Tab-separated table of C-alpha atoms and ligand atoms in Angstrom:
chain	number	residue	atom	x	y	z
A	1327	MET	CA	26.764	-35.195	72.277
A	1328	PHE	CA	24.763	-32.740	70.237
A	1329	LYS	CA	21.534	-34.432	69.412
A	1330	ILE	CA	18.901	-33.097	67.171
A	1331	SER	CA	15.387	-34.364	67.746
A	1332	LYS	CA	13.527	-35.805	64.805
A	1333	ARG	CA	10.857	-33.157	65.203
A	1334	SER	CA	13.122	-30.154	65.106
A	1335	PHE	CA	15.014	-31.661	62.186
A	1336	THR	CA	11.754	-31.963	60.253
A	1337	GLN	CA	10.870	-28.395	61.204
A	1338	LYS	CA	14.224	-27.239	59.948
A	1339	LEU	CA	13.681	-28.991	56.643
A	1340	VAL	CA	10.272	-27.425	56.238
A	1341	LYS	CA	11.682	-24.005	57.068
A	1342	THR	CA	14.460	-24.434	54.560
A	1343	ALA	CA	11.986	-25.570	51.918
A	1344	LEU	CA	9.802	-22.563	52.630
A	1345	GLY	CA	12.821	-20.333	52.494
A	1346	VAL	CA	13.792	-21.714	49.104
A	1347	ALA	CA	10.231	-21.287	47.891
A	1348	ALA	CA	10.089	-17.691	49.104
A	1349	PHE	CA	13.457	-16.960	47.571
A	1350	SER	CA	12.458	-18.443	44.243
A	1351	THR	CA	9.282	-16.338	44.243
A	1352	LEU	CA	11.451	-13.304	44.727
A	1353	THR	CA	13.842	-14.263	41.977
A	1354	ALA	CA	11.134	-15.512	39.595
A	1355	PHE	CA	10.456	-11.959	38.536
A	1356	ALA	CA	14.112	-11.333	37.931
A	1357	ASP	CA	14.388	-14.526	35.858
A	1358	GLU	CA	11.574	-13.529	33.531
A	1359	PRO	CA	12.700	-11.459	30.580
A	1360	PHE	CA	11.287	-7.981	30.195
A	1361	LYS	CA	9.672	-7.959	26.776
A	1362	ILE	CA	9.379	-5.058	24.350
A	1363	GLY	CA	7.005	-5.687	21.435
A	1364	LEU	CA	8.142	-3.507	18.554
A	1365	ILE	CA	5.591	-3.218	15.727
A	1366	LEU	CA	6.743	-1.416	12.584
A	1367	PRO	CA	6.137	-1.209	8.856
A	1368	MET	CA	9.157	-3.170	7.615
A	1369	THR	CA	7.679	-3.598	4.133
A	1370	GLY	CA	5.372	-1.401	2.044
A	1371	GLN	CA	5.354	2.339	1.528
A	1372	ALA	CA	6.573	3.255	5.031
A	1373	ALA	CA	9.345	0.626	5.171
A	1374	SER	CA	12.112	3.230	5.562
A	1375	THR	CA	10.454	4.347	8.811
A	1376	GLY	CA	10.500	0.778	10.127
A	1377	LYS	CA	14.120	0.327	9.185
A	1378	GLN	CA	15.214	3.555	10.880
A	1379	VAL	CA	13.207	3.086	14.085
A	1380	GLU	CA	14.376	-0.516	14.494
A	1381	ALA	CA	18.002	0.509	13.986
A	1382	GLY	CA	17.606	3.230	16.638
A	1383	VAL	CA	16.094	0.769	19.121
A	1384	ARG	CA	18.805	-1.820	18.482
A	1385	LEU	CA	21.580	0.738	18.856
A	1386	TYR	CA	20.326	1.836	22.264
A	1387	MET	CA	20.050	-1.798	23.357
A	1388	ALA	CA	23.554	-2.579	22.110
A	1389	GLN	CA	25.009	0.408	23.973
A	1390	ASN	CA	23.265	-0.422	27.238
A	1391	SER	CA	23.367	-3.534	29.381
A	1392	GLY	CA	21.036	-6.321	28.244
A	1393	LYS	CA	20.059	-6.727	31.904
A	1394	ILE	CA	18.069	-4.026	33.678
A	1395	ALA	CA	17.413	-4.409	37.391
A	1396	GLY	CA	18.373	-8.074	37.057
A	1397	ARG	CA	16.058	-8.787	34.117
A	1398	ASN	CA	17.069	-9.576	30.576
A	1399	VAL	CA	15.486	-7.298	28.028
A	1400	GLU	CA	14.016	-9.140	25.063
A	1401	LEU	CA	12.986	-7.432	21.838
A	1402	ILE	CA	10.267	-8.910	19.637
A	1403	VAL	CA	10.001	-7.197	16.238
A	1404	LYS	CA	7.015	-7.713	13.911
A	1405	ASP	CA	6.185	-6.229	10.507
A	1406	ASP	CA	2.679	-4.761	10.225
A	1407	THR	CA	3.193	-3.845	6.536
A	1408	GLY	CA	1.698	-0.423	7.322
A	1409	LEU	CA	-1.890	-1.700	7.673
A	1410	PRO	CA	-3.859	-0.755	10.839
A	1411	ASP	CA	-5.753	-4.088	11.110
A	1412	VAL	CA	-2.465	-5.942	11.053
A	1413	THR	CA	-0.887	-3.665	13.677
A	1414	LYS	CA	-3.846	-4.213	15.965
A	1415	ARG	CA	-3.819	-7.993	15.530
A	1416	ILE	CA	-0.081	-8.204	16.187
A	1417	ALA	CA	-0.427	-6.026	19.293
A	1418	GLN	CA	-3.177	-8.295	20.607
A	1419	GLU	CA	-1.039	-11.395	20.046
A	1420	MET	CA	1.945	-9.761	21.684
A	1421	VAL	CA	-0.044	-8.806	24.784
A	1422	VAL	CA	-1.950	-12.099	25.136
A	1423	ASN	CA	0.558	-14.707	23.932
A	1424	ASP	CA	3.996	-13.151	24.312
A	1425	LYS	CA	2.976	-11.189	27.415
A	1426	VAL	CA	4.992	-8.157	26.384
A	1427	ASP	CA	5.546	-5.480	29.028
A	1428	VAL	CA	5.606	-2.590	26.548
A	1429	LEU	CA	4.295	-2.034	23.024
A	1430	ALA	CA	6.414	0.253	20.846
A	1431	GLY	CA	6.969	1.506	17.280
A	1432	PHE	CA	3.961	2.678	15.190
A	1433	GLY	CA	5.146	4.027	11.877
A	1434	LEU	CA	1.995	5.879	10.807
A	1435	THR	CA	-0.858	7.608	12.647
A	1436	PRO	CA	-3.613	5.101	11.719
A	1437	LEU	CA	-1.444	2.265	13.066
A	1438	ALA	CA	-1.060	3.945	16.469
A	1439	LEU	CA	-4.753	4.869	16.655
A	1440	ALA	CA	-5.878	1.319	15.817
A	1441	THR	CA	-3.768	-0.092	18.648
A	1442	ALA	CA	-4.595	2.471	21.348
A	1443	PRO	CA	-7.635	0.532	22.732
A	1444	ILE	CA	-5.454	-2.543	23.302
A	1445	ALA	CA	-3.023	-0.488	25.387
A	1446	THR	CA	-5.927	0.834	27.463
A	1447	GLN	CA	-7.643	-2.521	27.970
A	1448	SER	CA	-4.470	-4.375	28.901
A	1449	LYS	CA	-2.845	-1.453	30.771
A	1450	THR	CA	0.251	-1.812	28.610
A	1451	PRO	CA	2.378	1.287	28.000
A	1452	LEU	CA	2.539	2.075	24.276
A	1453	VAL	CA	5.551	4.107	23.169
A	1454	VAL	CA	4.926	5.922	19.874
A	1455	MET	CA	8.274	6.244	18.076
A	1456	ALA	CA	7.158	7.604	14.677
A	1457	ALA	CA	3.531	8.689	14.265
A	1458	ALA	CA	2.997	12.414	14.840
A	1459	THR	CA	-0.651	13.514	14.681
A	1460	SER	CA	-1.312	15.690	17.713
A	1461	SER	CA	-4.356	13.734	18.929
A	1462	ILE	CA	-2.606	10.337	19.179
A	1463	THR	CA	-1.698	10.789	22.845
A	1464	LEU	CA	-5.369	11.432	23.632
A	1465	ALA	CA	-6.358	8.023	22.245
A	1466	SER	CA	-5.137	6.170	25.371
A	1467	PRO	CA	-3.815	7.189	28.809
A	1468	TYR	CA	-1.127	4.503	28.262
A	1469	ILE	CA	0.444	6.274	25.270
A	1470	ILE	CA	3.819	8.016	25.590
A	1471	ARG	CA	5.359	9.723	22.548
A	1472	THR	CA	9.049	10.144	21.723
A	1473	SER	CA	8.700	11.184	18.057
A	1474	PHE	CA	7.093	14.624	17.718
A	1475	ALA	CA	3.741	16.336	17.172
A	1476	LEU	CA	3.126	17.899	13.752
A	1477	PRO	CA	1.797	21.214	15.138
A	1478	GLN	CA	5.208	21.797	16.787
A	1479	ALA	CA	6.827	21.914	13.347
A	1480	ALA	CA	3.953	23.615	11.494
A	1481	VAL	CA	3.599	26.523	13.926
A	1482	THR	CA	7.355	27.095	13.845
A	1483	MET	CA	7.301	27.220	10.052
A	1484	GLY	CA	4.252	29.503	9.958
A	1485	ASP	CA	5.980	32.000	12.238
A	1486	TRP	CA	9.191	31.832	10.245
A	1487	ALA	CA	7.391	32.328	6.910
A	1488	ALA	CA	5.517	35.383	8.194
A	1489	LYS	CA	8.684	36.884	9.664
A	1490	ASN	CA	10.433	36.400	6.360
A	1491	GLY	CA	7.973	38.355	4.284
A	1492	ILE	CA	5.804	35.524	2.973
A	1493	LYS	CA	2.221	36.760	2.656
A	1494	LYS	CA	0.681	34.428	0.105
A	1495	ALA	CA	1.167	30.679	0.373
A	1496	VAL	CA	-0.299	27.419	-0.903
A	1497	THR	CA	-0.294	24.328	1.318
A	1498	LEU	CA	0.184	20.799	-0.030
A	1499	VAL	CA	-0.168	17.954	2.466
A	1500	SER	CA	-0.817	14.214	2.619
A	1501	ASP	CA	-4.511	13.698	3.233
A	1502	TYR	CA	-4.536	12.150	6.719
A	1503	GLY	CA	-3.927	13.075	10.376
A	1504	PRO	CA	-0.453	14.632	10.339
A	1505	GLY	CA	-1.065	16.403	7.010
A	1506	ILE	CA	-4.278	17.929	8.284
A	1507	ASP	CA	-2.492	19.068	11.472
A	1508	ALA	CA	0.296	20.586	9.370
A	1509	GLU	CA	-2.157	22.440	7.115
A	1510	LYS	CA	-4.266	23.751	10.022
A	1511	PHE	CA	-1.434	25.002	12.211
A	1512	PHE	CA	0.643	26.523	9.406
A	1513	ARG	CA	-2.446	28.325	8.128
A	1514	GLU	CA	-3.401	29.607	11.567
A	1515	ARG	CA	0.016	31.166	12.156
A	1516	LEU	CA	0.271	32.704	8.712
A	1517	LEU	CA	-3.187	34.252	9.035
A	1518	LEU	CA	-2.423	35.498	12.533
A	1519	ASN	CA	0.563	37.325	11.068
A	1520	GLY	CA	-1.484	38.910	8.279
A	1521	GLY	CA	-0.769	36.327	5.580
A	1522	GLN	CA	-3.100	34.400	3.293
A	1523	ILE	CA	-3.537	30.799	2.124
A	1524	MET	CA	-4.405	30.890	-1.587
A	1525	GLU	CA	-5.274	27.205	-1.736
A	1526	ALA	CA	-5.064	24.172	0.573
A	1527	MET	CA	-4.322	20.970	-1.349
A	1528	ARG	CA	-4.531	17.429	0.011
A	1529	VAL	CA	-2.885	14.497	-1.752
A	1530	PRO	CA	-3.806	10.832	-1.075
A	1531	LEU	CA	-1.384	9.086	1.262
A	1532	ARG	CA	-1.048	5.953	-0.861
A	1533	ASN	CA	0.535	6.060	-4.312
A	1534	ALA	CA	0.680	9.830	-4.264
A	1535	ASP	CA	1.130	11.677	-7.563
A	1536	PHE	CA	1.996	15.300	-6.903
A	1537	ALA	CA	2.245	16.416	-10.540
A	1538	PRO	CA	-1.326	17.705	-11.065
A	1539	PHE	CA	-1.201	19.592	-7.765
A	1540	LEU	CA	2.146	21.137	-8.603
A	1541	GLN	CA	0.805	22.261	-11.965
A	1542	LYS	CA	-1.940	24.108	-10.122
A	1543	VAL	CA	0.625	25.677	-7.768
A	1544	ARG	CA	2.473	26.961	-10.821
A	1545	ASP	CA	-0.665	28.648	-12.086
A	1546	LEU	CA	-1.507	30.170	-8.688
A	1547	LYS	CA	1.997	31.675	-8.318
A	1548	PRO	CA	2.161	31.909	-4.512
A	1549	GLU	CA	5.217	33.339	-2.797
A	1550	ALA	CA	5.705	30.024	-1.049
A	1551	LEU	CA	4.560	26.417	-1.205
A	1552	PHE	CA	4.360	24.770	2.227
A	1553	VAL	CA	4.592	20.955	2.108
A	1554	PHE	CA	4.081	18.057	4.482
A	1555	VAL	CA	4.508	14.455	3.341
A	1556	PRO	CA	5.482	11.551	5.604
A	1557	SER	CA	9.042	10.310	5.847
A	1558	GLY	CA	10.044	8.547	2.629
A	1559	GLN	CA	7.864	10.570	0.202
A	1560	GLY	CA	10.001	13.711	0.020
A	1561	THR	CA	12.014	12.576	-2.992
A	1562	GLN	CA	8.967	12.376	-5.216
A	1563	VAL	CA	7.643	15.825	-4.264
A	1564	MET	CA	10.999	17.478	-4.826
A	1565	LYS	CA	11.658	15.708	-8.127
A	1566	GLN	CA	8.217	16.569	-9.480
A	1567	PHE	CA	8.636	20.166	-8.272
A	1568	ALA	CA	11.765	20.404	-10.421
A	1569	GLU	CA	10.277	18.466	-13.378
A	1570	ARG	CA	7.439	21.006	-13.567
A	1571	GLY	CA	10.037	23.753	-13.559
A	1572	LEU	CA	8.736	25.227	-10.320
A	1573	ASP	CA	12.285	25.685	-9.046
A	1574	LYS	CA	12.734	28.348	-11.759
A	1575	THR	CA	9.580	30.312	-10.929
A	1576	GLY	CA	10.774	31.887	-7.680
A	1577	ILE	CA	8.087	30.045	-5.676
A	1578	LYS	CA	9.799	29.314	-2.380
A	1579	LEU	CA	9.556	25.700	-1.249
A	1580	ILE	CA	9.147	25.385	2.521
A	1581	GLY	CA	7.813	22.651	4.804
A	1582	THR	CA	8.275	20.430	7.808
A	1583	GLY	CA	11.511	18.446	8.058
A	1584	ASP	CA	9.714	15.250	7.039
A	1585	VAL	CA	10.126	16.406	3.427
A	1586	THR	CA	13.904	16.924	3.565
A	1587	ASP	CA	14.412	13.667	5.439
A	1588	ASP	CA	18.135	13.237	6.251
A	1589	ASP	CA	17.909	9.675	5.012
A	1590	LEU	CA	16.778	10.775	1.527
A	1591	LEU	CA	18.601	14.042	1.016
A	1592	ASN	CA	21.623	12.715	-0.865
A	1593	GLY	CA	19.248	10.945	-3.260
A	1594	ILE	CA	17.245	14.130	-3.842
A	1595	GLY	CA	20.314	16.195	-4.668
A	1596	ASP	CA	20.482	19.769	-5.992
A	1597	VAL	CA	16.698	20.358	-6.165
A	1598	SER	CA	16.655	20.466	-2.366
A	1599	LEU	CA	19.342	23.135	-2.043
A	1600	GLY	CA	18.130	26.130	-0.031
A	1601	MET	CA	14.845	24.553	1.039
A	1602	VAL	CA	13.902	25.827	4.510
A	1603	THR	CA	12.125	23.482	6.904
A	1604	SER	CA	11.325	23.217	10.602
A	1605	HIS	CA	12.002	20.085	12.627
A	1606	HIS	CA	13.344	18.657	15.859
A	1607	TYR	CA	16.285	16.683	14.499
A	1608	SER	CA	19.045	17.055	11.971
A	1609	VAL	CA	21.927	14.630	11.578
A	1610	THR	CA	24.211	17.690	11.758
A	1611	HIS	CA	22.810	18.908	15.090
A	1612	LYS	CA	25.830	20.287	16.884
A	1613	SER	CA	26.314	18.494	20.177
A	1614	ALA	CA	28.677	15.889	21.584
A	1615	VAL	CA	25.742	13.550	22.273
A	1616	ASN	CA	24.612	13.721	18.644
A	1617	GLN	CA	28.080	13.294	17.226
A	1618	LYS	CA	28.533	10.131	19.266
A	1619	PHE	CA	25.077	8.891	18.254
A	1620	VAL	CA	25.622	9.488	14.524
A	1621	GLU	CA	29.046	7.822	14.522
A	1622	ALA	CA	27.770	4.754	16.363
A	1623	PHE	CA	24.607	4.540	14.227
A	1624	GLU	CA	26.484	4.742	10.920
A	1625	LYS	CA	29.019	2.185	12.131
A	1626	ALA	CA	26.298	-0.255	13.172
A	1627	ASN	CA	24.231	0.228	10.012
A	1628	ASN	CA	26.626	0.060	7.090
A	1629	LYS	CA	26.928	3.901	6.885
A	1630	MET	CA	23.158	4.493	6.786
A	1631	ARG	CA	22.407	8.022	8.015
A	1632	PRO	CA	20.100	8.222	11.003
A	1633	ASN	CA	17.003	10.367	10.515
A	1634	PHE	CA	14.401	11.674	12.985
A	1635	MET	CA	12.761	8.241	13.089
A	1636	ALA	CA	15.980	6.570	14.263
A	1637	VAL	CA	16.372	9.160	17.011
A	1638	ALA	CA	12.791	8.610	18.218
A	1639	GLY	CA	13.440	4.848	18.384
A	1640	TYR	CA	16.686	5.416	20.270
A	1641	ASP	CA	15.093	7.873	22.731
A	1642	GLY	CA	11.986	5.722	23.158
A	1643	THR	CA	14.144	2.770	24.178
A	1644	ARG	CA	15.912	4.981	26.679
A	1645	VAL	CA	12.567	5.980	28.184
A	1646	ILE	CA	11.614	2.280	28.537
A	1647	TYR	CA	14.982	1.277	30.076
A	1648	GLU	CA	14.961	4.137	32.570
A	1649	ALA	CA	11.384	3.335	33.588
A	1650	LEU	CA	12.340	-0.289	34.246
A	1651	LYS	CA	15.325	0.859	36.318
A	1652	ALA	CA	13.132	3.229	38.311
A	1653	THR	CA	10.603	0.478	39.101
A	1654	LYS	CA	13.506	-1.819	40.053
A	1655	GLY	CA	12.536	-4.372	37.452
A	1656	LYS	CA	8.980	-4.878	38.689
A	1657	ALA	CA	7.312	-3.704	35.492
A	1658	GLY	CA	3.490	-3.633	35.618
A	1659	GLY	CA	1.851	-1.214	33.220
A	1660	ASP	CA	0.870	1.527	35.654
A	1661	ALA	CA	4.206	1.628	37.474
A	1662	LEU	CA	6.125	1.692	34.189
A	1663	LEU	CA	3.906	4.413	32.771
A	1664	ALA	CA	4.378	6.555	35.884
A	1665	ALA	CA	8.149	6.159	35.569
A	1666	MET	CA	8.065	7.163	31.891
A	1667	LYS	CA	6.218	10.398	32.619
A	1668	GLY	CA	8.392	13.364	33.407
A	1669	GLN	CA	11.666	11.894	32.141
A	1670	ILE	CA	14.070	14.623	31.146
A	1671	PHE	CA	17.348	14.013	29.349
A	1672	GLU	CA	19.636	15.047	26.523
A	1673	SER	CA	18.699	13.344	23.272
A	1674	PRO	CA	20.764	13.497	20.073
A	1675	ARG	CA	18.095	16.075	19.017
A	1676	GLY	CA	18.900	18.302	22.037
A	1677	PRO	CA	17.118	18.608	25.397
A	1678	MET	CA	13.987	16.485	25.639
A	1679	PHE	CA	11.222	16.087	28.190
A	1680	ILE	CA	8.197	13.780	28.475
A	1681	ASP	CA	5.489	16.086	29.796
A	1682	ALA	CA	3.780	14.206	32.648
A	1683	GLN	CA	0.422	15.850	31.902
A	1684	THR	CA	0.244	15.227	28.168
A	1685	ARG	CA	2.655	12.219	27.954
A	1686	ASP	CA	3.971	13.970	24.850
A	1687	VAL	CA	7.452	15.129	23.982
A	1688	VAL	CA	8.617	18.703	24.611
A	1689	HIS	CA	11.753	19.632	22.661
A	1690	ASN	CA	13.438	22.342	20.611
A	1691	MET	CA	12.331	23.158	17.091
A	1692	TYR	CA	15.005	24.185	14.634
A	1693	ILE	CA	14.762	26.143	11.404
A	1694	ARG	CA	17.079	24.531	8.891
A	1695	LYS	CA	18.276	25.064	5.342
A	1696	VAL	CA	19.495	22.386	2.905
A	1697	GLU	CA	23.182	22.874	2.114
A	1698	LYS	CA	25.823	20.949	0.247
A	1699	ILE	CA	28.852	20.229	2.407
A	1700	ASN	CA	31.790	18.236	0.992
A	1701	GLY	CA	29.580	16.806	-1.741
A	1702	GLU	CA	26.788	15.707	0.627
A	1703	TYR	CA	23.428	17.302	1.368
A	1704	PHE	CA	22.429	18.283	4.905
A	1705	ASN	CA	19.766	20.211	6.836
A	1706	THR	CA	21.809	22.939	8.544
A	1707	GLU	CA	20.130	24.301	11.670
A	1708	PHE	CA	20.275	28.107	11.869
A	1709	GLU	CA	17.591	29.110	14.387
A	1710	THR	CA	16.356	27.454	17.587
A	1711	ILE	CA	12.957	27.799	19.238
A	1712	LYS	CA	13.362	26.330	22.688
A	1713	ASP	CA	11.209	23.802	24.563
A	1714	VAL	CA	8.215	23.702	22.218
A	1715	LYS	CA	5.113	21.959	23.610
A	1716	ASP	CA	2.541	20.560	21.201
A	1717	PRO	CA	0.411	23.611	20.306
A	1718	GLY	CA	-2.368	21.152	19.450
A	1719	LYS	CA	-2.833	20.504	23.166
A	1720	THR	CA	-2.411	23.942	24.640
A	1721	GLN	CA	-5.180	25.630	22.714
B	537	DHB	C1	3.623	10.392	10.325
B	537	DHB	C2	4.454	9.616	9.543
B	537	DHB	C3	5.643	10.129	9.099
B	537	DHB	O1	6.468	9.387	8.341
B	537	DHB	C4	6.019	11.432	9.400
B	537	DHB	O2	7.177	11.895	8.919
B	537	DHB	C5	5.193	12.205	10.187
B	537	DHB	C6	3.993	11.691	10.629
B	537	DHB	C7	2.318	9.851	10.797
B	537	DHB	O3	1.728	8.997	10.123
B	537	DHB	O4	1.867	10.264	11.866
């Protein structure tokens, strides 16, 4: 009857074996997890940033399928304690040993800057979810930012101050990248509008004591004191402002939203009432997307309030997931990076865009005022400046 020659049978076997081999090559990619290496300060002075960013990342992952384009997404989280050498070493280990597809996190500017060369050398996209000095995105063509750039907030505040009759101001900033950006861009806008900076004060980033500086502010009697300190340090500035009695002098306290951090505001209390700041996110931002985000975040984190760091972690994870979808799971640094550029979507902060040219975030800036609502303290947004690009890069 039907007879199969030995030769053709062998050929068939070989073909089948080749077919299996080819198929397994195809599926090998899909079997490998897609790895995100998240490096954050989980201990030390910037620990609250690490906690918020991680919670934002985990929430996005929990709300979205663990499998993108057939690949499982794996998150590796490491604590850099806020020290640049440690961040860099961890990033190197993650790229070489863990073979991560994306590096993410970066709680402070020096931590992002120290790691930038590793992203460039290994062609690994690096998603900055916290640090905010304007120049960070220039440190590597593989950097994408989902947090914000300090000049966006400082320019907005400078314009608002001038429009609201403030002519003489003192600036008080943390003495490193974002503080220097804040000081420079606030000053520029105030001067442009006919105002004057009476004194520019810089406070050390580590173990900051604001008291002697605030005493000097009291003596100078400006119309306003403009402040930038990184997330987590706002409580101390505000408390010392009140302890020195500056809240009774009529000196208006203004700043970037880092100072009236949503996460800290209830702990700061009455001293913060009425403080006007500029920023890209408030927990009370009025939108359906934000309401859903806040409810889910508080539920997943034992009622912890999300702040702007949590939102940047959440949005950054979205940018990574969508890039992986767009490349159909193939990853590869350059393809992923290309798919991250130009993403446009609605974030809990409002509309958001990753500018393909600068790889930096473009979003609305809001002017907000601290108010007490049902016994809790909030930054209430009352003015919107739409689609603000980093002024640090357009000059
Ligand atoms: C940076 C850190 C912060 O906590 C913040 O609020 C803004 C900027 C930074 O180091 O870049």
